[in-house]
Amino acid sequence: QGEDIPQNLFHIRRSKLALLTTDADALQSIRRDRMKRLGMPSSTYAGLKNIRRELDWVKMLYTKNFNGFPVINTAKCTIAEAASLVLSHMYSGHVDADTTTRLANLIAMLTHGSSA
């Protein structure tokens, strides 16, 4: 919020740009967990009012600059599911089950240190 959009985003092919969002409660949970892991006290960073303001700003940004682009809500998705949705958008829905499985295995390996 408050930063200018990199101008090169306006020159990317529509099929190569994925817009992501989340729900305020989900983002608050992530931020609270992050702050707890870092041993930090609660702050406006994890405050619901602040998060809602940020998400409203993102929605306005998308509507103003990327109207009509699909927006993927990642609040209830795993990383693999979100990645699969992004790939489906990028390749016009032509992402096969094998590609999705390989992607899920790669993500699991990167995030857990072993293959799934």
mmCIF file of N, CA and C in Angstrom:
data_model
loop_
_atom_site.group_PDB
_atom_site.id
_atom_site.type_symbol
_atom_site.label_atom_id
_atom_site.label_comp_id
_atom_site.label_asym_id
_atom_site.label_seq_id
_atom_site.Cartn_x
_atom_site.Cartn_y
_atom_site.Cartn_z
ATOM 1 N N GLN A 1 0.848 -1.175 0.000
ATOM 2 C CA GLN A 1 0.000 0.000 0.000
ATOM 3 C C GLN A 1 0.889 1.232 0.000
ATOM 4 N N GLY A 2 0.556 2.162 -0.880
ATOM 5 C CA GLY A 2 1.314 3.397 -0.942
ATOM 6 C C GLY A 2 2.489 3.354 -1.897
ATOM 7 N N GLU A 3 2.745 2.207 -2.496
ATOM 8 C CA GLU A 3 3.846 2.082 -3.450
ATOM 9 C C GLU A 3 3.290 2.181 -4.866
ATOM 10 N N ASP A 4 4.101 2.679 -5.785
ATOM 11 C CA ASP A 4 3.699 2.723 -7.184
ATOM 12 C C ASP A 4 3.792 1.332 -7.799
ATOM 13 N N ILE A 5 2.906 1.062 -8.731
ATOM 14 C CA ILE A 5 2.925 -0.215 -9.446
ATOM 15 C C ILE A 5 4.098 -0.186 -10.419
ATOM 16 N N PRO A 6 4.922 -1.246 -10.430
ATOM 17 C CA PRO A 6 5.990 -1.292 -11.429
ATOM 18 C C PRO A 6 5.388 -1.217 -12.834
ATOM 19 N N GLN A 7 5.847 -0.291 -13.637
ATOM 20 C CA GLN A 7 5.271 -0.046 -14.955
ATOM 21 C C GLN A 7 5.365 -1.249 -15.892
ATOM 22 N N ASN A 8 6.344 -2.122 -15.661
ATOM 23 C CA ASN A 8 6.467 -3.279 -16.550
ATOM 24 C C ASN A 8 5.284 -4.249 -16.407
ATOM 25 N N LEU A 9 4.525 -4.163 -15.301
ATOM 26 C CA LEU A 9 3.338 -5.013 -15.154
ATOM 27 C C LEU A 9 2.294 -4.702 -16.224
ATOM 28 N N PHE A 10 2.268 -3.477 -16.694
ATOM 29 C CA PHE A 10 1.283 -3.089 -17.697
ATOM 30 C C PHE A 10 1.648 -3.597 -19.094
ATOM 31 N N HIS A 11 2.843 -4.160 -19.239
ATOM 32 C CA HIS A 11 3.294 -4.650 -20.539
ATOM 33 C C HIS A 11 3.357 -6.170 -20.597
ATOM 34 N N ILE A 12 2.956 -6.830 -19.514
ATOM 35 C CA ILE A 12 2.944 -8.295 -19.472
ATOM 36 C C ILE A 12 1.663 -8.790 -20.120
ATOM 37 N N ARG A 13 1.782 -9.889 -20.883
ATOM 38 C CA ARG A 13 0.580 -10.476 -21.476
ATOM 39 C C ARG A 13 -0.422 -10.830 -20.391
ATOM 40 N N ARG A 14 -1.670 -10.567 -20.660
ATOM 41 C CA ARG A 14 -2.759 -10.786 -19.709
ATOM 42 C C ARG A 14 -2.737 -12.199 -19.125
ATOM 43 N N SER A 15 -2.422 -13.181 -19.938
ATOM 44 C CA SER A 15 -2.441 -14.578 -19.480
ATOM 45 C C SER A 15 -1.283 -14.901 -18.537
ATOM 46 N N LYS A 16 -0.323 -14.008 -18.426
ATOM 47 C CA LYS A 16 0.851 -14.266 -17.581
ATOM 48 C C LYS A 16 0.812 -13.513 -16.251
ATOM 49 N N LEU A 17 -0.299 -12.848 -15.967
ATOM 50 C CA LEU A 17 -0.410 -12.070 -14.739
ATOM 51 C C LEU A 17 -1.526 -12.652 -13.877
ATOM 52 N N ALA A 18 -1.178 -13.091 -12.680
ATOM 53 C CA ALA A 18 -2.158 -13.639 -11.751
ATOM 54 C C ALA A 18 -2.351 -12.667 -10.599
ATOM 55 N N LEU A 19 -3.591 -12.367 -10.291
ATOM 56 C CA LEU A 19 -3.926 -11.477 -9.185
ATOM 57 C C LEU A 19 -4.345 -12.334 -7.995
ATOM 58 N N LEU A 20 -3.711 -12.120 -6.865
ATOM 59 C CA LEU A 20 -3.995 -12.907 -5.674
ATOM 60 C C LEU A 20 -4.582 -12.024 -4.583
ATOM 61 N N THR A 21 -5.442 -12.615 -3.788
ATOM 62 C CA THR A 21 -5.987 -11.937 -2.615
ATOM 63 C C THR A 21 -6.234 -12.993 -1.548
ATOM 64 N N THR A 22 -6.749 -12.561 -0.420
ATOM 65 C CA THR A 22 -7.077 -13.464 0.671
ATOM 66 C C THR A 22 -8.184 -12.834 1.488
ATOM 67 N N ASP A 23 -8.634 -13.528 2.504
ATOM 68 C CA ASP A 23 -9.636 -12.990 3.422
ATOM 69 C C ASP A 23 -8.927 -12.339 4.605
ATOM 70 N N ALA A 24 -9.573 -11.341 5.179
ATOM 71 C CA ALA A 24 -8.967 -10.609 6.296
ATOM 72 C C ALA A 24 -8.661 -11.522 7.477
ATOM 73 N N ASP A 25 -9.570 -12.416 7.825
ATOM 74 C CA ASP A 25 -9.339 -13.306 8.964
ATOM 75 C C ASP A 25 -8.161 -14.245 8.715
ATOM 76 N N ALA A 26 -8.056 -14.753 7.497
ATOM 77 C CA ALA A 26 -6.947 -15.653 7.158
ATOM 78 C C ALA A 26 -5.613 -14.916 7.238
ATOM 79 N N LEU A 27 -5.559 -13.705 6.702
ATOM 80 C CA LEU A 27 -4.321 -12.927 6.742
ATOM 81 C C LEU A 27 -3.961 -12.539 8.172
ATOM 82 N N GLN A 28 -4.961 -12.222 8.966
ATOM 83 C CA GLN A 28 -4.689 -11.897 10.367
ATOM 84 C C GLN A 28 -4.076 -13.100 11.088
ATOM 85 N N SER A 29 -4.595 -14.276 10.843
ATOM 86 C CA SER A 29 -4.060 -15.487 11.470
ATOM 87 C C SER A 29 -2.598 -15.717 11.061
ATOM 88 N N ILE A 30 -2.310 -15.538 9.797
ATOM 89 C CA ILE A 30 -0.937 -15.704 9.303
ATOM 90 C C ILE A 30 -0.010 -14.687 9.970
ATOM 91 N N ARG A 31 -0.448 -13.448 10.029
ATOM 92 C CA ARG A 31 0.391 -12.405 10.616
ATOM 93 C C ARG A 31 0.589 -12.599 12.114
ATOM 94 N N ARG A 32 -0.454 -13.011 12.810
ATOM 95 C CA ARG A 32 -0.312 -13.271 14.246
ATOM 96 C C ARG A 32 0.674 -14.407 14.495
ATOM 97 N N ASP A 33 0.549 -15.483 13.708
ATOM 98 C CA ASP A 33 1.478 -16.611 13.843
ATOM 99 C C ASP A 33 2.907 -16.181 13.553
ATOM 100 N N ARG A 34 3.085 -15.377 12.513
ATOM 101 C CA ARG A 34 4.420 -14.887 12.145
ATOM 102 C C ARG A 34 5.019 -14.066 13.282
ATOM 103 N N MET A 35 4.225 -13.178 13.842
ATOM 104 C CA MET A 35 4.725 -12.327 14.932
ATOM 105 C C MET A 35 5.050 -13.162 16.168
ATOM 106 N N LYS A 36 4.226 -14.150 16.444
ATOM 107 C CA LYS A 36 4.465 -15.032 17.594
ATOM 108 C C LYS A 36 5.773 -15.800 17.414
ATOM 109 N N ARG A 37 5.994 -16.340 16.192
ATOM 110 C CA ARG A 37 7.241 -17.075 15.915
ATOM 111 C C ARG A 37 8.464 -16.189 16.058
ATOM 112 N N LEU A 38 8.310 -14.922 15.705
ATOM 113 C CA LEU A 38 9.427 -13.981 15.790
ATOM 114 C C LEU A 38 9.567 -13.359 17.179
ATOM 115 N N GLY A 39 8.657 -13.717 18.087
ATOM 116 C CA GLY A 39 8.713 -13.189 19.445
ATOM 117 C C GLY A 39 8.364 -11.720 19.536
ATOM 118 N N MET A 40 7.522 -11.268 18.618
ATOM 119 C CA MET A 40 7.146 -9.862 18.578
ATOM 120 C C MET A 40 5.771 -9.669 19.211
ATOM 121 N N PRO A 41 5.544 -8.514 19.830
ATOM 122 C CA PRO A 41 4.222 -8.234 20.405
ATOM 123 C C PRO A 41 3.207 -7.935 19.290
ATOM 124 N N SER A 42 1.961 -7.993 19.630
ATOM 125 C CA SER A 42 0.907 -7.657 18.686
ATOM 126 C C SER A 42 1.060 -6.199 18.256
ATOM 127 N N SER A 43 0.656 -5.912 17.030
ATOM 128 C CA SER A 43 0.752 -4.541 16.520
ATOM 129 C C SER A 43 -0.332 -4.314 15.486
ATOM 130 N N THR A 44 -0.353 -3.115 14.932
ATOM 131 C CA THR A 44 -1.334 -2.812 13.888
ATOM 132 C C THR A 44 -1.113 -3.671 12.648
ATOM 133 N N TYR A 45 0.101 -4.181 12.461
ATOM 134 C CA TYR A 45 0.414 -5.068 11.335
ATOM 135 C C TYR A 45 -0.546 -6.248 11.283
ATOM 136 N N ALA A 46 -0.905 -6.795 12.433
ATOM 137 C CA ALA A 46 -1.813 -7.935 12.500
ATOM 138 C C ALA A 46 -3.228 -7.526 12.908
ATOM 139 N N GLY A 47 -3.473 -6.238 12.998
ATOM 140 C CA GLY A 47 -4.799 -5.762 13.386
ATOM 141 C C GLY A 47 -5.801 -5.900 12.254
ATOM 142 N N LEU A 48 -6.989 -6.384 12.587
ATOM 143 C CA LEU A 48 -8.020 -6.632 11.585
ATOM 144 C C LEU A 48 -8.402 -5.359 10.830
ATOM 145 N N LYS A 49 -8.478 -4.242 11.521
ATOM 146 C CA LYS A 49 -8.828 -2.974 10.870
ATOM 147 C C LYS A 49 -7.788 -2.607 9.809
ATOM 148 N N ASN A 50 -6.523 -2.737 10.143
ATOM 149 C CA ASN A 50 -5.433 -2.443 9.213
ATOM 150 C C ASN A 50 -5.458 -3.405 8.021
ATOM 151 N N ILE A 51 -5.672 -4.673 8.302
ATOM 152 C CA ILE A 51 -5.693 -5.683 7.239
ATOM 153 C C ILE A 51 -6.850 -5.428 6.282
ATOM 154 N N ARG A 52 -8.015 -5.119 6.822
ATOM 155 C CA ARG A 52 -9.171 -4.824 5.953
ATOM 156 C C ARG A 52 -8.889 -3.607 5.070
ATOM 157 N N ARG A 53 -8.231 -2.608 5.645
ATOM 158 C CA ARG A 53 -7.865 -1.414 4.866
ATOM 159 C C ARG A 53 -6.899 -1.800 3.734
ATOM 160 N N GLU A 54 -5.929 -2.637 4.034
ATOM 161 C CA GLU A 54 -4.981 -3.090 3.004
ATOM 162 C C GLU A 54 -5.689 -3.870 1.904
ATOM 163 N N LEU A 55 -6.567 -4.800 2.290
ATOM 164 C CA LEU A 55 -7.274 -5.609 1.291
ATOM 165 C C LEU A 55 -8.229 -4.762 0.461
ATOM 166 N N ASP A 56 -8.847 -3.747 1.069
ATOM 167 C CA ASP A 56 -9.688 -2.823 0.300
ATOM 168 C C ASP A 56 -8.842 -2.057 -0.709
ATOM 169 N N TRP A 57 -7.629 -1.661 -0.302
ATOM 170 C CA TRP A 57 -6.728 -0.949 -1.208
ATOM 171 C C TRP A 57 -6.327 -1.847 -2.382
ATOM 172 N N VAL A 58 -6.039 -3.110 -2.080
ATOM 173 C CA VAL A 58 -5.668 -4.058 -3.145
ATOM 174 C C VAL A 58 -6.831 -4.239 -4.117
ATOM 175 N N LYS A 59 -8.034 -4.378 -3.586
ATOM 176 C CA LYS A 59 -9.209 -4.536 -4.445
ATOM 177 C C LYS A 59 -9.377 -3.324 -5.352
ATOM 178 N N MET A 60 -9.202 -2.128 -4.796
ATOM 179 C CA MET A 60 -9.290 -0.900 -5.585
ATOM 180 C C MET A 60 -8.196 -0.873 -6.660
ATOM 181 N N LEU A 61 -6.997 -1.277 -6.276
ATOM 182 C CA LEU A 61 -5.876 -1.319 -7.218
ATOM 183 C C LEU A 61 -6.181 -2.255 -8.376
ATOM 184 N N TYR A 62 -6.680 -3.445 -8.066
ATOM 185 C CA TYR A 62 -7.022 -4.415 -9.109
ATOM 186 C C TYR A 62 -8.131 -3.882 -10.007
ATOM 187 N N THR A 63 -9.166 -3.305 -9.403
ATOM 188 C CA THR A 63 -10.302 -2.800 -10.180
ATOM 189 C C THR A 63 -9.871 -1.653 -11.097
ATOM 190 N N LYS A 64 -9.055 -0.772 -10.571
ATOM 191 C CA LYS A 64 -8.617 0.397 -11.343
ATOM 192 C C LYS A 64 -7.645 0.025 -12.459
ATOM 193 N N ASN A 65 -6.720 -0.887 -12.183
ATOM 194 C CA ASN A 65 -5.639 -1.150 -13.127
ATOM 195 C C ASN A 65 -5.733 -2.489 -13.866
ATOM 196 N N PHE A 66 -6.467 -3.439 -13.318
ATOM 197 C CA PHE A 66 -6.503 -4.781 -13.902
ATOM 198 C C PHE A 66 -7.938 -5.300 -13.946
ATOM 199 N N ASN A 67 -8.870 -4.432 -14.276
ATOM 200 C CA ASN A 67 -10.274 -4.795 -14.303
ATOM 201 C C ASN A 67 -10.516 -5.933 -15.295
ATOM 202 N N GLY A 68 -11.255 -6.929 -14.857
ATOM 203 C CA GLY A 68 -11.558 -8.067 -15.726
ATOM 204 C C GLY A 68 -10.580 -9.219 -15.621
ATOM 205 N N PHE A 69 -9.458 -9.019 -14.957
ATOM 206 C CA PHE A 69 -8.513 -10.106 -14.745
ATOM 207 C C PHE A 69 -9.073 -11.027 -13.670
ATOM 208 N N PRO A 70 -8.815 -12.327 -13.764
ATOM 209 C CA PRO A 70 -9.267 -13.210 -12.689
ATOM 210 C C PRO A 70 -8.470 -12.953 -11.412
ATOM 211 N N VAL A 71 -9.166 -12.988 -10.279
ATOM 212 C CA VAL A 71 -8.545 -12.804 -8.974
ATOM 213 C C VAL A 71 -8.672 -14.120 -8.217
ATOM 214 N N ILE A 72 -7.554 -14.643 -7.736
ATOM 215 C CA ILE A 72 -7.524 -15.912 -7.021
ATOM 216 C C ILE A 72 -7.456 -15.629 -5.528
ATOM 217 N N ASN A 73 -8.483 -16.098 -4.803
ATOM 218 C CA ASN A 73 -8.507 -15.949 -3.352
ATOM 219 C C ASN A 73 -7.807 -17.167 -2.756
ATOM 220 N N THR A 74 -6.690 -16.927 -2.090
ATOM 221 C CA THR A 74 -5.860 -18.013 -1.557
ATOM 222 C C THR A 74 -6.188 -18.370 -0.109
ATOM 223 N N ALA A 75 -7.240 -17.773 0.453
ATOM 224 C CA ALA A 75 -7.550 -17.959 1.875
ATOM 225 C C ALA A 75 -7.807 -19.410 2.255
ATOM 226 N N LYS A 76 -8.438 -20.153 1.381
ATOM 227 C CA LYS A 76 -8.803 -21.517 1.721
ATOM 228 C C LYS A 76 -8.105 -22.546 0.829
ATOM 229 N N CYS A 77 -6.994 -22.155 0.220
ATOM 230 C CA CYS A 77 -6.243 -23.057 -0.663
ATOM 231 C C CYS A 77 -4.919 -23.422 -0.025
ATOM 232 N N THR A 78 -4.443 -24.590 -0.383
ATOM 233 C CA THR A 78 -3.065 -24.931 -0.068
ATOM 234 C C THR A 78 -2.180 -24.204 -1.080
ATOM 235 N N ILE A 79 -0.889 -24.206 -0.845
ATOM 236 C CA ILE A 79 0.036 -23.593 -1.803
ATOM 237 C C ILE A 79 -0.083 -24.289 -3.152
ATOM 238 N N ALA A 80 -0.183 -25.616 -3.142
ATOM 239 C CA ALA A 80 -0.286 -26.372 -4.395
ATOM 240 C C ALA A 80 -1.566 -26.034 -5.143
ATOM 241 N N GLU A 81 -2.673 -25.897 -4.425
ATOM 242 C CA GLU A 81 -3.937 -25.547 -5.079
ATOM 243 C C GLU A 81 -3.870 -24.152 -5.688
ATOM 244 N N ALA A 82 -3.306 -23.202 -4.951
ATOM 245 C CA ALA A 82 -3.168 -21.841 -5.481
ATOM 246 C C ALA A 82 -2.271 -21.835 -6.714
ATOM 247 N N ALA A 83 -1.167 -22.568 -6.643
ATOM 248 C CA ALA A 83 -0.261 -22.641 -7.793
ATOM 249 C C ALA A 83 -0.958 -23.281 -8.990
ATOM 250 N N SER A 84 -1.760 -24.296 -8.735
ATOM 251 C CA SER A 84 -2.499 -24.948 -9.812
ATOM 252 C C SER A 84 -3.485 -23.980 -10.459
ATOM 253 N N LEU A 85 -4.158 -23.164 -9.643
ATOM 254 C CA LEU A 85 -5.077 -22.161 -10.190
ATOM 255 C C LEU A 85 -4.332 -21.124 -11.032
ATOM 256 N N VAL A 86 -3.163 -20.700 -10.567
ATOM 257 C CA VAL A 86 -2.355 -19.746 -11.336
ATOM 258 C C VAL A 86 -1.951 -20.370 -12.671
ATOM 259 N N LEU A 87 -1.460 -21.608 -12.633
ATOM 260 C CA LEU A 87 -1.065 -22.280 -13.876
ATOM 261 C C LEU A 87 -2.248 -22.474 -14.815
ATOM 262 N N SER A 88 -3.404 -22.821 -14.261
ATOM 263 C CA SER A 88 -4.598 -22.983 -15.099
ATOM 264 C C SER A 88 -4.927 -21.676 -15.812
ATOM 265 N N HIS A 89 -4.798 -20.564 -15.105
ATOM 266 C CA HIS A 89 -5.021 -19.261 -15.731
ATOM 267 C C HIS A 89 -3.982 -19.005 -16.816
ATOM 268 N N MET A 90 -2.722 -19.272 -16.496
ATOM 269 C CA MET A 90 -1.646 -18.987 -17.443
ATOM 270 C C MET A 90 -1.745 -19.824 -18.711
ATOM 271 N N TYR A 91 -2.252 -21.052 -18.573
ATOM 272 C CA TYR A 91 -2.315 -21.951 -19.710
ATOM 273 C C TYR A 91 -3.752 -22.240 -20.120
ATOM 274 N N SER A 92 -4.640 -21.281 -19.894
ATOM 275 C CA SER A 92 -6.042 -21.335 -20.314
ATOM 276 C C SER A 92 -6.753 -22.607 -19.894
ATOM 277 N N GLY A 93 -6.514 -23.027 -18.670
ATOM 278 C CA GLY A 93 -7.221 -24.188 -18.143
ATOM 279 C C GLY A 93 -6.683 -25.518 -18.607
ATOM 280 N N HIS A 94 -5.558 -25.519 -19.310
ATOM 281 C CA HIS A 94 -5.000 -26.761 -19.842
ATOM 282 C C HIS A 94 -3.855 -27.288 -18.980
ATOM 283 N N VAL A 95 -4.103 -27.419 -17.704
ATOM 284 C CA VAL A 95 -3.101 -27.980 -16.799
ATOM 285 C C VAL A 95 -3.592 -29.368 -16.421
ATOM 286 N N ASP A 96 -2.820 -30.373 -16.805
ATOM 287 C CA ASP A 96 -3.266 -31.748 -16.556
ATOM 288 C C ASP A 96 -2.941 -32.200 -15.138
ATOM 289 N N ALA A 97 -3.521 -33.324 -14.749
ATOM 290 C CA ALA A 97 -3.358 -33.846 -13.392
ATOM 291 C C ALA A 97 -1.898 -34.156 -13.087
ATOM 292 N N ASP A 98 -1.150 -34.642 -14.068
ATOM 293 C CA ASP A 98 0.263 -34.977 -13.860
ATOM 294 C C ASP A 98 1.071 -33.731 -13.514
ATOM 295 N N THR A 99 0.795 -32.630 -14.207
ATOM 296 C CA THR A 99 1.490 -31.371 -13.921
ATOM 297 C C THR A 99 1.160 -30.890 -12.515
ATOM 298 N N THR A 100 -0.100 -30.972 -12.139
ATOM 299 C CA THR A 100 -0.513 -30.549 -10.806
ATOM 300 C C THR A 100 0.157 -31.403 -9.731
ATOM 301 N N THR A 101 0.230 -32.717 -9.959
ATOM 302 C CA THR A 101 0.874 -33.623 -8.999
ATOM 303 C C THR A 101 2.358 -33.313 -8.870
ATOM 304 N N ARG A 102 3.035 -33.101 -9.997
ATOM 305 C CA ARG A 102 4.459 -32.762 -9.954
ATOM 306 C C ARG A 102 4.677 -31.450 -9.221
ATOM 307 N N LEU A 103 3.797 -30.495 -9.454
ATOM 308 C CA LEU A 103 3.893 -29.206 -8.779
ATOM 309 C C LEU A 103 3.696 -29.382 -7.274
ATOM 310 N N ALA A 104 2.699 -30.135 -6.879
ATOM 311 C CA ALA A 104 2.441 -30.364 -5.449
ATOM 312 C C ALA A 104 3.637 -31.042 -4.795
ATOM 313 N N ASN A 105 4.236 -32.009 -5.468
ATOM 314 C CA ASN A 105 5.417 -32.697 -4.926
ATOM 315 C C ASN A 105 6.592 -31.746 -4.791
ATOM 316 N N LEU A 106 6.803 -30.894 -5.776
ATOM 317 C CA LEU A 106 7.896 -29.927 -5.724
ATOM 318 C C LEU A 106 7.691 -28.950 -4.574
ATOM 319 N N ILE A 107 6.482 -28.467 -4.427
ATOM 320 C CA ILE A 107 6.193 -27.520 -3.337
ATOM 321 C C ILE A 107 6.399 -28.209 -1.984
ATOM 322 N N ALA A 108 5.927 -29.431 -1.856
ATOM 323 C CA ALA A 108 6.097 -30.170 -0.599
ATOM 324 C C ALA A 108 7.577 -30.341 -0.296
ATOM 325 N N MET A 109 8.373 -30.673 -1.307
ATOM 326 C CA MET A 109 9.805 -30.845 -1.116
ATOM 327 C C MET A 109 10.462 -29.534 -0.667
ATOM 328 N N LEU A 110 10.066 -28.437 -1.289
ATOM 329 C CA LEU A 110 10.661 -27.150 -0.947
ATOM 330 C C LEU A 110 10.248 -26.657 0.432
ATOM 331 N N THR A 111 9.020 -26.938 0.826
ATOM 332 C CA THR A 111 8.533 -26.422 2.100
ATOM 333 C C THR A 111 8.787 -27.368 3.275
ATOM 334 N N HIS A 112 8.944 -28.662 2.991
ATOM 335 C CA HIS A 112 9.135 -29.632 4.083
ATOM 336 C C HIS A 112 10.467 -30.367 4.012
ATOM 337 N N GLY A 113 11.227 -30.141 2.956
ATOM 338 C CA GLY A 113 12.541 -30.761 2.844
ATOM 339 C C GLY A 113 12.530 -32.214 2.369
ATOM 340 N N SER A 114 11.365 -32.717 1.935
ATOM 341 C CA SER A 114 11.297 -34.063 1.380
ATOM 342 C C SER A 114 10.185 -34.129 0.364
ATOM 343 N N SER A 115 10.213 -35.139 -0.475
ATOM 344 C CA SER A 115 9.170 -35.257 -1.501
ATOM 345 C C SER A 115 7.926 -35.887 -0.899
ATOM 346 N N ALA A 116 6.788 -35.569 -1.480
ATOM 347 C CA ALA A 116 5.513 -36.096 -0.980
ATOM 348 C C ALA A 116 5.162 -37.379 -1.669
#
